[in-house]
Coordinates of C-alpha atoms in Angstrom, one line a residue:
Chain M
M13 CA 7.1 -32.0 -0.6
K14 CA 9.3 -32.1 -3.5
R15 CA 11.3 -28.9 -3.9
V16 CA 10.3 -28.8 -7.8
Q17 CA 6.4 -28.2 -6.1
Y18 CA 7.0 -25.3 -4.7
L19 CA 7.1 -23.6 -8.1
Y20 CA 3.1 -24.5 -8.5
Y21 CA 2.5 -21.4 -6.2
V22 CA 4.4 -19.4 -8.9
I23 CA 1.9 -20.3 -11.5
P24 CA -0.8 -17.6 -11.0
A25 CA 1.6 -15.0 -10.9
L26 CA 3.5 -16.4 -14.2
V27 CA 0.2 -16.9 -16.0
L28 CA -0.8 -13.0 -15.3
V29 CA 2.3 -11.5 -15.9
S30 CA 2.6 -13.8 -19.3
V31 CA -0.7 -13.0 -20.7
V32 CA -0.8 -9.3 -20.1
L33 CA 2.9 -8.3 -20.3
F34 CA 4.7 -10.9 -22.5
Y35 CA 1.8 -11.4 -25.1
P36 CA 1.4 -7.7 -25.8
L37 CA 5.3 -7.1 -26.1
G38 CA 5.3 -9.7 -28.7
Y39 CA 2.2 -7.5 -30.1
A40 CA 4.1 -4.7 -30.0
L41 CA 7.3 -5.9 -31.5
Y42 CA 5.9 -7.5 -34.2
Y43 CA 3.8 -4.3 -35.4
S44 CA 6.8 -2.2 -35.0
L45 CA 8.2 -3.9 -38.2
F46 CA 5.0 -2.3 -40.0
S47 CA 4.0 0.8 -41.3
Y48 CA 0.8 1.0 -39.6
T49 CA -1.1 4.5 -39.3
L50 CA -4.4 3.6 -37.1
G51 CA -7.5 2.9 -39.4
A52 CA -5.6 1.7 -42.4
V53 CA -3.8 -1.7 -43.7
P54 CA -0.7 -2.4 -41.7
E55 CA 2.3 -3.0 -44.2
F56 CA 5.6 -4.4 -43.8
V57 CA 8.2 -2.1 -43.8
G58 CA 11.3 -4.4 -41.7
L59 CA 13.3 -2.1 -39.4
R60 CA 12.4 1.1 -41.5
N61 CA 10.6 2.8 -38.2
Y62 CA 13.6 2.1 -35.9
L63 CA 15.5 4.2 -38.5
R64 CA 12.9 6.8 -39.2
V65 CA 12.4 7.8 -35.8
L66 CA 16.3 7.8 -35.1
L67 CA 16.5 10.4 -37.8
D68 CA 13.8 12.7 -37.0
P69 CA 14.8 15.7 -35.1
G70 CA 12.0 15.8 -33.0
F71 CA 12.8 12.2 -31.6
R72 CA 16.8 13.4 -31.0
H73 CA 15.3 16.7 -29.2
S74 CA 13.1 14.5 -26.9
L75 CA 16.1 12.4 -25.9
L76 CA 18.2 15.2 -25.2
L77 CA 15.4 17.0 -23.2
S78 CA 15.0 13.5 -21.3
L79 CA 18.6 13.3 -20.7
Y80 CA 18.7 16.8 -19.1
F81 CA 15.4 16.4 -17.1
T82 CA 16.4 12.9 -15.6
I83 CA 20.2 14.1 -14.8
G84 CA 19.4 17.1 -13.2
V85 CA 16.2 15.7 -11.1
V86 CA 17.9 12.5 -10.1
S87 CA 21.4 14.4 -8.7
L88 CA 18.9 17.3 -6.9
Q89 CA 16.9 14.4 -5.5
F90 CA 20.1 12.9 -4.4
L91 CA 21.6 15.5 -2.9
L92 CA 18.7 17.1 -1.2
G93 CA 17.4 13.2 -0.1
L94 CA 20.9 12.7 1.8
L95 CA 20.7 16.4 3.5
L96 CA 17.1 15.1 4.9
A97 CA 18.1 11.7 5.5
L98 CA 20.7 12.8 7.8
L99 CA 18.8 15.4 9.5
L100 CA 16.3 12.9 10.4
D101 CA 18.8 10.6 11.8
K102 CA 20.1 13.8 13.7
I103 CA 17.4 14.6 15.5
A104 CA 16.4 12.5 18.6
V105 CA 12.5 13.0 19.0
G106 CA 10.2 13.0 16.1
K107 CA 12.1 10.7 13.6
R108 CA 8.7 8.7 12.9
F109 CA 6.9 11.9 12.6
F110 CA 9.0 14.0 10.2
S111 CA 9.3 10.6 8.0
V112 CA 5.4 10.2 7.8
V113 CA 5.1 13.8 7.0
L114 CA 7.6 14.0 4.3
F115 CA 6.4 10.8 2.8
I116 CA 3.0 12.5 1.8
P117 CA 4.0 13.8 -1.6
V118 CA 5.5 10.5 -2.6
M119 CA 2.1 8.8 -2.5
I120 CA -0.1 11.4 -4.2
T121 CA -1.3 10.9 -7.6
P122 CA 1.2 12.6 -10.2
A123 CA -1.4 13.8 -12.2
A124 CA -2.8 15.7 -9.5
T125 CA 0.2 17.4 -8.3
G126 CA 0.9 18.1 -12.0
L127 CA -2.2 20.4 -11.8
I128 CA -1.3 21.9 -8.3
F129 CA 2.2 22.9 -9.9
R130 CA 0.8 24.3 -12.9
W131 CA -1.9 26.4 -10.8
M132 CA 1.6 27.5 -8.6
F133 CA 3.3 28.5 -11.7
V134 CA 0.6 30.7 -13.3
P135 CA 1.9 33.9 -14.3
Q136 CA -0.7 36.2 -13.1
W137 CA -2.1 34.6 -9.7
G138 CA 0.4 31.8 -9.1
I139 CA 1.7 31.9 -5.9
I140 CA 5.1 31.5 -7.1
N141 CA 5.5 34.4 -8.8
Q142 CA 3.9 36.4 -6.2
V143 CA 6.4 35.1 -3.7
L144 CA 9.3 36.0 -6.1
Q145 CA 7.7 39.4 -6.6
G146 CA 7.7 39.8 -2.7
L147 CA 11.7 39.2 -2.8
S148 CA 11.9 41.6 -5.5
I149 CA 12.8 39.0 -8.0
H150 CA 11.5 39.7 -11.4
P151 CA 9.7 36.2 -12.3
P152 CA 9.7 34.5 -15.3
D153 CA 7.2 33.5 -17.5
W154 CA 7.2 29.9 -16.8
F155 CA 4.9 28.4 -19.3
S156 CA 6.3 30.7 -22.5
S157 CA 10.0 30.2 -21.9
P158 CA 11.2 26.9 -23.2
F159 CA 13.9 27.1 -20.4
W160 CA 11.6 27.9 -17.5
A161 CA 9.1 25.6 -18.7
L162 CA 11.6 22.6 -18.3
V163 CA 12.5 24.0 -15.0
S164 CA 9.1 24.1 -13.8
V165 CA 8.5 20.6 -14.6
M166 CA 11.7 19.4 -13.1
I167 CA 11.0 21.4 -9.7
A168 CA 7.5 19.4 -9.6
E169 CA 9.1 16.2 -9.9
V170 CA 12.1 17.2 -7.4
W171 CA 8.9 18.3 -4.9
Q172 CA 7.4 14.7 -5.4
F173 CA 10.1 12.0 -5.3
T174 CA 12.8 13.8 -2.8
P175 CA 11.2 12.1 0.1
L176 CA 11.6 8.8 -1.2
V177 CA 15.2 8.8 -1.6
A178 CA 15.3 10.9 1.5
I179 CA 13.2 8.1 3.8
V180 CA 15.2 5.2 1.9
L181 CA 18.7 6.8 2.8
F182 CA 17.1 7.4 6.2
A183 CA 16.3 3.7 6.9
G184 CA 20.0 2.7 5.8
L185 CA 21.9 5.3 7.9
Q186 CA 19.5 3.7 10.8
S187 CA 20.8 0.3 10.0
I188 CA 24.4 1.4 10.8
P189 CA 25.7 0.3 14.0
G190 CA 26.7 3.1 16.1
E191 CA 30.2 1.4 16.7
S192 CA 31.5 2.1 13.3
L193 CA 30.9 5.7 13.7
D194 CA 32.6 5.9 17.2
A195 CA 35.8 4.4 16.3
A196 CA 36.2 6.8 13.5
K197 CA 35.3 9.4 16.1
V198 CA 37.8 8.8 18.5
D199 CA 40.2 8.9 15.8
G200 CA 39.2 12.5 15.4
A201 CA 37.6 12.0 11.8
S202 CA 35.5 15.1 11.5
G203 CA 31.6 15.5 10.0
V204 CA 32.4 15.3 6.1
Q205 CA 35.4 12.9 6.7
L206 CA 33.0 10.6 8.4
L207 CA 30.1 11.2 5.4
W208 CA 32.4 10.6 3.0
S209 CA 34.5 7.8 4.1
I210 CA 32.3 5.4 6.1
L211 CA 28.4 6.8 5.7
L212 CA 28.2 6.7 2.0
P213 CA 30.3 3.7 1.4
L214 CA 28.1 1.6 3.7
L215 CA 24.8 2.8 1.8
R216 CA 26.2 2.2 -1.5
P217 CA 23.9 -0.9 -2.5
L218 CA 20.8 1.4 -1.1
I219 CA 22.2 4.4 -3.1
L220 CA 22.8 2.4 -6.1
F221 CA 19.2 1.0 -5.5
V222 CA 17.2 4.2 -5.1
L223 CA 19.3 6.0 -8.1
V224 CA 18.3 3.3 -10.3
M225 CA 14.9 3.6 -9.5
R226 CA 14.7 7.3 -9.6
T227 CA 16.4 7.1 -12.9
M228 CA 14.2 4.6 -14.6
D229 CA 11.4 6.8 -13.2
A230 CA 12.0 10.2 -14.3
W231 CA 13.1 8.8 -17.8
R232 CA 9.6 7.2 -18.2
L233 CA 7.6 10.1 -16.4
F234 CA 4.6 11.0 -18.5
D235 CA 1.2 12.0 -16.3
R236 CA 2.9 15.0 -14.6
I237 CA 4.7 16.6 -17.5
F238 CA 1.6 15.6 -19.9
V239 CA -0.7 17.5 -17.1
M240 CA 1.5 20.2 -16.5
T241 CA 3.0 21.5 -20.0
A242 CA 1.3 18.8 -22.1
G243 CA 5.4 19.1 -23.7
G244 CA 4.5 22.8 -24.9
P245 CA 5.3 25.5 -25.3
G246 CA 5.9 24.2 -28.8
T247 CA 8.0 20.9 -27.8
A248 CA 10.1 22.6 -25.1
T249 CA 9.4 19.9 -22.3
E250 CA 8.5 16.9 -24.9
T251 CA 10.7 14.2 -23.4
V252 CA 10.8 11.0 -25.0
T253 CA 7.4 9.6 -23.0
L254 CA 5.5 12.6 -24.6
Y255 CA 6.9 12.5 -28.0
N256 CA 6.0 8.7 -27.9
F257 CA 2.4 9.7 -26.7
R258 CA 1.9 12.3 -29.8
T259 CA 3.5 9.8 -32.3
T260 CA 0.8 7.0 -31.2
F261 CA -2.2 9.1 -30.1
Q262 CA -1.9 12.2 -31.9
L263 CA -0.1 11.5 -35.1
L264 CA -1.7 7.9 -34.9
R265 CA 1.4 6.5 -36.3
V266 CA 1.3 3.2 -34.4
G267 CA 4.2 1.6 -35.9
E268 CA 6.8 4.5 -35.5
G269 CA 5.1 4.9 -31.8
L270 CA 5.8 1.5 -31.1
A271 CA 9.5 1.7 -32.2
V272 CA 10.2 4.6 -30.1
G273 CA 8.8 2.6 -26.9
V274 CA 11.4 -0.3 -28.0
W275 CA 14.2 2.6 -28.1
T276 CA 13.1 3.7 -24.8
L277 CA 13.1 -0.2 -23.5
I278 CA 16.6 -0.4 -24.7
S279 CA 18.0 2.4 -23.3
L280 CA 16.4 1.7 -19.9
L281 CA 18.2 -2.3 -20.2
G282 CA 21.4 0.0 -20.7
V283 CA 20.7 1.7 -17.6
M284 CA 19.9 -1.6 -16.1
V285 CA 23.4 -2.9 -16.9
I286 CA 25.3 -0.1 -15.7
Y287 CA 23.6 -0.7 -12.5
L288 CA 24.2 -4.4 -12.4
R289 CA 28.0 -4.0 -13.5
L290 CA 28.3 -1.4 -10.4
M291 CA 26.9 -4.1 -8.2
F292 CA 29.0 -6.8 -9.3
R293 CA 32.0 -4.3 -8.6
D294 CA 30.7 -3.8 -5.1
T295 CA 30.6 -7.7 -4.3
T296 CA 33.8 -8.7 -5.7
A297 CA 35.8 -5.6 -4.1
S298 CA 34.3 -6.5 -0.6
Chain H
M29 CA 19.4 7.9 20.4
S30 CA 21.5 11.1 19.7
R31 CA 24.8 8.9 18.8
R32 CA 25.8 10.5 15.4
F33 CA 28.4 12.4 14.4
E34 CA 28.1 16.6 14.8
Y35 CA 27.6 18.7 12.3
G36 CA 25.8 21.7 13.7
K37 CA 23.2 22.0 16.7
T38 CA 20.0 19.8 16.8
G39 CA 18.1 22.9 17.3
L40 CA 19.4 23.6 13.6
S41 CA 18.4 20.2 12.5
Y42 CA 14.8 20.8 13.8
A43 CA 14.4 24.1 12.3
A44 CA 15.7 22.6 8.8
L45 CA 13.4 19.9 9.2
V46 CA 10.2 22.2 10.0
L47 CA 11.2 24.3 6.9
F48 CA 11.5 21.3 4.8
S49 CA 8.1 19.6 5.8
M50 CA 6.6 23.0 5.2
F51 CA 8.4 23.1 1.6
F52 CA 6.8 19.7 1.1
L53 CA 3.2 20.1 2.7
F54 CA 2.3 23.7 1.2
P55 CA 1.4 22.7 -2.1
L56 CA -1.3 20.8 -0.9
I57 CA -2.4 23.2 1.5
H58 CA -2.5 25.5 -1.0
V59 CA -4.8 23.5 -3.1
L60 CA -7.0 22.9 -0.4
L61 CA -7.3 26.6 0.7
I62 CA -8.2 27.2 -3.3
S63 CA -11.0 24.7 -3.4
L64 CA -12.7 26.4 -0.5
K65 CA -12.4 29.8 -1.9
S66 CA -15.1 31.7 -3.5
P67 CA -14.1 32.7 -7.2
V68 CA -13.4 36.4 -6.2
D69 CA -10.9 35.4 -3.3
A70 CA -9.4 32.6 -5.7
F71 CA -7.9 35.3 -8.2
A72 CA -7.3 37.8 -5.7
V73 CA -3.4 39.0 -5.8
P74 CA -1.9 38.9 -3.3
T75 CA -3.1 35.6 -2.4
K76 CA -5.7 35.9 0.4
W77 CA -4.8 33.7 3.3
L78 CA -8.0 35.0 5.7
F79 CA -11.2 34.3 4.0
V80 CA -15.2 32.9 4.2
P81 CA -14.7 29.1 3.1
T82 CA -17.5 28.2 0.8
F83 CA -18.1 24.2 0.3
E84 CA -19.6 25.1 -3.1
H85 CA -17.4 23.8 -5.3
H86 CA -17.2 20.5 -3.6
R87 CA -20.7 20.0 -3.5
H88 CA -21.1 21.2 -7.5
L89 CA -18.3 18.9 -8.2
W90 CA -19.0 15.9 -6.4
L91 CA -22.9 15.7 -6.8
E92 CA -23.7 17.6 -9.7
K93 CA -20.7 17.0 -12.1
G94 CA -20.6 13.2 -11.6
F95 CA -17.2 13.0 -9.9
A96 CA -18.6 11.0 -7.4
R97 CA -18.9 8.1 -10.3
Y98 CA -15.2 8.6 -11.4
L99 CA -14.1 8.5 -7.7
F100 CA -16.0 5.1 -7.2
N101 CA -14.3 3.7 -10.6
S102 CA -10.7 4.5 -9.1
L103 CA -11.5 3.1 -5.9
A104 CA -13.2 -0.2 -7.6
I105 CA -9.9 -0.4 -9.8
G106 CA -7.6 0.2 -7.0
F107 CA -9.5 -2.6 -4.8
G108 CA -9.9 -5.0 -7.9
T109 CA -6.2 -4.8 -8.2
V110 CA -5.4 -5.7 -4.9
C111 CA -7.9 -8.8 -4.7
I112 CA -5.9 -10.1 -7.3
S113 CA -2.3 -9.0 -7.0
V114 CA -2.0 -9.8 -3.3
P115 CA -2.8 -13.5 -3.3
A116 CA -1.1 -13.9 -6.5
A117 CA 1.9 -12.4 -5.1
T118 CA 2.0 -13.8 -2.1
L119 CA 1.7 -17.5 -3.3
A120 CA 4.5 -16.7 -5.7
A121 CA 6.6 -15.3 -3.2
Y122 CA 6.2 -18.4 -0.7
G123 CA 7.0 -20.8 -4.0
L124 CA 10.0 -18.9 -5.2
V125 CA 11.7 -18.5 -1.6
R126 CA 11.1 -22.1 -0.7
H127 CA 12.3 -23.3 -4.0
G128 CA 15.3 -20.8 -3.7
G129 CA 17.2 -22.7 -7.2
K130 CA 18.8 -21.2 -9.7
L131 CA 15.3 -21.4 -11.5
S132 CA 13.7 -19.1 -8.8
S133 CA 16.6 -16.7 -9.1
A134 CA 16.2 -16.4 -12.9
I135 CA 12.2 -15.9 -12.5
L136 CA 13.0 -13.3 -10.1
F137 CA 15.4 -11.6 -12.1
I138 CA 12.9 -11.4 -14.9
L139 CA 10.8 -10.0 -12.6
L140 CA 12.8 -7.6 -11.7
S141 CA 13.9 -6.7 -15.2
L142 CA 9.9 -6.2 -16.2
R143 CA 9.7 -3.6 -13.7
M144 CA 11.5 -1.1 -16.1
F145 CA 9.0 -2.1 -18.9
P146 CA 8.3 1.4 -20.3
P147 CA 4.2 1.6 -19.9
M148 CA 3.7 3.6 -23.2
L149 CA 5.2 0.8 -25.1
L150 CA 2.5 -1.6 -23.8
V151 CA -0.4 0.6 -23.7
I152 CA -0.3 1.2 -27.6
P153 CA -0.9 -2.7 -27.9
Y154 CA -3.3 -2.7 -24.8
F155 CA -5.5 -0.1 -26.6
L156 CA -5.5 -2.0 -29.7
I157 CA -6.3 -5.6 -28.1
A158 CA -9.0 -4.2 -25.7
R159 CA -10.6 -2.7 -28.6
Q160 CA -10.9 -6.2 -30.5
L161 CA -11.9 -8.3 -27.5
H162 CA -14.3 -5.2 -26.7
L163 CA -12.8 -4.8 -23.3
Y164 CA -12.3 -0.8 -24.3
D165 CA -13.6 1.2 -21.6
T166 CA -14.1 -1.2 -18.9
R167 CA -13.0 -1.4 -15.4
S168 CA -12.0 -5.0 -15.8
V169 CA -9.4 -4.2 -18.6
M170 CA -7.8 -1.5 -16.2
I171 CA -7.7 -3.9 -13.4
L172 CA -6.1 -6.8 -15.4
V173 CA -3.3 -4.4 -16.6
M174 CA -2.8 -2.8 -13.2
V175 CA -2.5 -6.6 -11.6
A176 CA 0.3 -7.5 -14.2
F177 CA 2.2 -4.3 -14.0
N178 CA 2.1 -4.4 -10.5
Q179 CA 3.3 -8.2 -10.0
P180 CA 6.8 -7.6 -10.2
F181 CA 6.9 -5.1 -7.2
A182 CA 4.4 -7.1 -5.2
I183 CA 6.3 -10.3 -5.4
W184 CA 9.9 -8.7 -4.5
L185 CA 7.8 -6.9 -1.8
M186 CA 6.4 -10.0 -0.6
R187 CA 9.6 -12.0 -0.8
G188 CA 11.4 -9.6 1.4
F189 CA 8.5 -10.5 4.1
M190 CA 8.9 -14.2 3.4
L191 CA 12.8 -14.5 3.6
N192 CA 12.1 -13.9 7.3
V193 CA 9.8 -16.5 7.8
P194 CA 12.0 -19.5 9.2
K195 CA 11.6 -22.7 7.1
E196 CA 10.8 -25.2 10.0
L197 CA 7.1 -23.5 10.5
D198 CA 5.7 -24.5 7.1
E199 CA 7.9 -27.7 6.6
A200 CA 6.6 -28.7 10.4
A201 CA 2.8 -28.1 9.1
I202 CA 3.7 -30.3 5.9
I203 CA 4.9 -33.3 8.1
D204 CA 1.9 -32.7 10.2
G205 CA -0.6 -33.8 7.0
C206 CA -1.1 -30.2 6.1
G207 CA -2.9 -30.0 2.4
P208 CA -1.7 -27.1 0.4
V209 CA -4.7 -25.2 1.2
T210 CA -4.6 -25.3 4.6
L211 CA -0.8 -24.8 4.6
V212 CA -1.4 -21.7 2.7
S213 CA -4.8 -20.4 4.6
R214 CA -3.6 -21.8 8.0
V215 CA 0.2 -21.1 8.1
I216 CA 1.5 -18.9 5.2
V217 CA -1.3 -15.8 5.2
P218 CA -1.3 -15.5 9.3
V219 CA 2.5 -14.9 9.4
M220 CA 2.5 -13.2 6.0
L221 CA -0.5 -10.7 7.0
P222 CA 1.6 -7.7 7.8
G223 CA 3.5 -8.1 4.5
M224 CA 0.4 -8.4 2.9
V225 CA -1.0 -5.2 4.0
T226 CA 1.7 -3.2 2.7
T227 CA 1.9 -4.9 -0.4
A228 CA -1.9 -4.3 -0.4
I229 CA -1.4 -0.5 0.1
F230 CA 1.3 0.1 -2.5
S231 CA -0.9 -2.0 -5.0
F232 CA -3.7 0.0 -4.3
L233 CA -1.8 3.0 -4.8
L234 CA 0.0 2.2 -7.8
A235 CA -3.7 1.7 -9.6
Y236 CA -5.4 4.3 -7.7
N237 CA -2.3 6.5 -9.0
D238 CA -2.3 5.5 -12.7
Y239 CA -2.9 8.0 -15.5
L240 CA -1.6 6.6 -18.5
F241 CA -3.4 3.5 -18.8
A242 CA -6.7 5.2 -17.7
L243 CA -6.3 8.1 -20.3
V244 CA -5.9 5.6 -23.4
L245 CA -8.1 2.4 -22.2
T246 CA -11.0 4.2 -20.6
G247 CA -14.0 6.5 -22.3
T248 CA -16.9 8.0 -20.9
H249 CA -17.9 4.7 -18.7
A250 CA -14.9 3.8 -16.7
K251 CA -13.1 7.0 -16.5
T252 CA -11.0 7.5 -13.3
L253 CA -10.7 10.6 -11.2
P254 CA -6.8 11.4 -12.1
V255 CA -8.1 11.5 -15.7
A256 CA -11.5 13.6 -14.9
I257 CA -9.5 16.3 -13.2
G258 CA -6.9 16.5 -15.7
E259 CA -9.5 17.3 -18.5
Y260 CA -11.7 19.5 -16.3
G261 CA -8.4 21.5 -15.0
A262 CA -7.3 21.9 -18.5
E263 CA -10.4 23.5 -20.0
N264 CA -10.9 26.9 -18.5
I265 CA -8.7 28.8 -15.5
L266 CA -12.0 29.8 -14.4
Y267 CA -12.8 26.1 -13.4
W268 CA -9.6 26.4 -10.9
S269 CA -11.7 26.3 -7.8
L270 CA -13.5 23.4 -9.3
S271 CA -10.7 21.2 -10.2
A272 CA -9.1 22.2 -7.2
A273 CA -11.9 20.3 -5.1
G274 CA -11.3 17.5 -7.7
V275 CA -7.9 17.5 -6.9
C276 CA -8.5 17.5 -3.0
G277 CA -10.5 14.2 -3.5
V278 CA -7.9 12.6 -5.2
I279 CA -5.5 13.5 -2.5
L280 CA -8.0 12.4 0.6
P281 CA -7.8 8.7 0.4
V282 CA -4.2 8.9 -0.1
V283 CA -3.9 10.9 2.8
V284 CA -6.2 8.5 4.9
I285 CA -3.8 5.5 3.7
M286 CA -0.8 6.9 4.7
I287 CA -2.3 7.7 8.4
F288 CA -3.1 3.9 8.7
L289 CA 0.1 3.0 7.1
Q290 CA 2.7 4.7 9.2
R291 CA 5.2 2.0 10.0
G292 CA 6.5 -0.6 8.4
F293 CA 6.6 1.2 4.6
V294 CA 10.3 1.9 4.5
K295 CA 10.9 -1.5 6.0
G296 CA 9.0 -3.4 2.9
L297 CA 10.1 -0.9 0.3
T298 CA 13.9 -1.6 1.0
A299 CA 13.8 -4.7 2.3
G300 CA 14.2 -6.3 -1.8
A301 CA 17.3 -4.3 -2.3
I302 CA 19.3 -5.2 1.0
K303 CA 18.7 -8.9 1.0

């Protein structure tokens, strides 16, 4: 069989991807150049939608919120996930049991976890405020304070996807040969030193992989926030995706909504480029 | 294998893991309990942990409110996605790994960058195109969209498994005169089966867990369970127990899959990153 012939096997997948991803992408790019309100005749306006969106304080507010949300959530997920991975690596019996138990939240429908957390944060009957009161802490009014509403959606995101980070890092820890640790132990390195100078450098590719996955998903998160707060109170939890949804499907400004989507794509490309550069540095250094 | 460095007692690690497990499982147990409480118990402060369970909410929701139909839609879209996604991804992974040239690297890279597409950008054209083609509110359009969105991840996942299959295996089969169809059905599928199962589960979950596409692309006919419970929960706090029953229904298939899955999910998930 000639080498090129192997590519025939790729055709079904490529056709699917082209028809269902590339064609709509072209459609989206094309109509992002139009002033297009649903139900009206589209009118060509060039790049005006892109500018208009950038000048909209609502959009800039949502970008800032997404930034806070993503940075806060991803760093917490990484720290907690690393701690969990080290704990799983440390124990002798039950690694498998705890990995399976911990992985359950990751697989559950985000819209469903949004509902669960909305009930848990409800002021009067919510279990979280009952616990806080039991500990004599005055509970905040989660969904009427802009700050605490953002905190509540962040807690839900940390709850759902910290185990993913933990399990991926745990798999990495398990693949590190024991000898490289033993040698350092003989040299009298402490636990923290081992972690900092041996484990983390060895895990670097996996850490980068999981961080970029989490960053992109947090940046694009829609369903759980939409179900929990719908962007409220006011626009206190309206991240870029929720802003995009409101522009398109509630204000029916399709052209501007598409422009917001393209800005999102560009920002994700930026994240990807940073990630690739870090990976590249990784391979040239070693 | 307790060969790791010492940072505290092992007993402490177990205690910490048990606490973490409780933290990660608590919301799910909480929602199960709410779904079994009578309205009086559900709104009791402080929360009642001992109560007479009632299955009234489950019965009402699944049998009288038509949620069984939404569950059917969700499952049908999930299985439909698996049936198209997994074969296409298996073939593609086989072709890309065996070709192994610059062109296939380029395709793999393009696929990887597709994974970061914001769904919100594409859901707008989908909505407009689906309405033009009279595909709005059908399960077919949902399956098509989920398959395409899942392809990049599925191909990368299958590629991780394919890399472990020795080249000699299928080359020998070709020399023995295997045609493309027998090659795939007799050689490739049997060795790739574990990978295909993992890919099938992740593809199913991606489709089953979707909310945004179903919210925009379906109406009354093809509405999925996540969208239905999202709407229902939003209406009134008095429906608390009822929509909790719905949430339990969403979660149950996932937990069942999880129990069957257990081994190998991490392997598959990280294979693409390491290699």
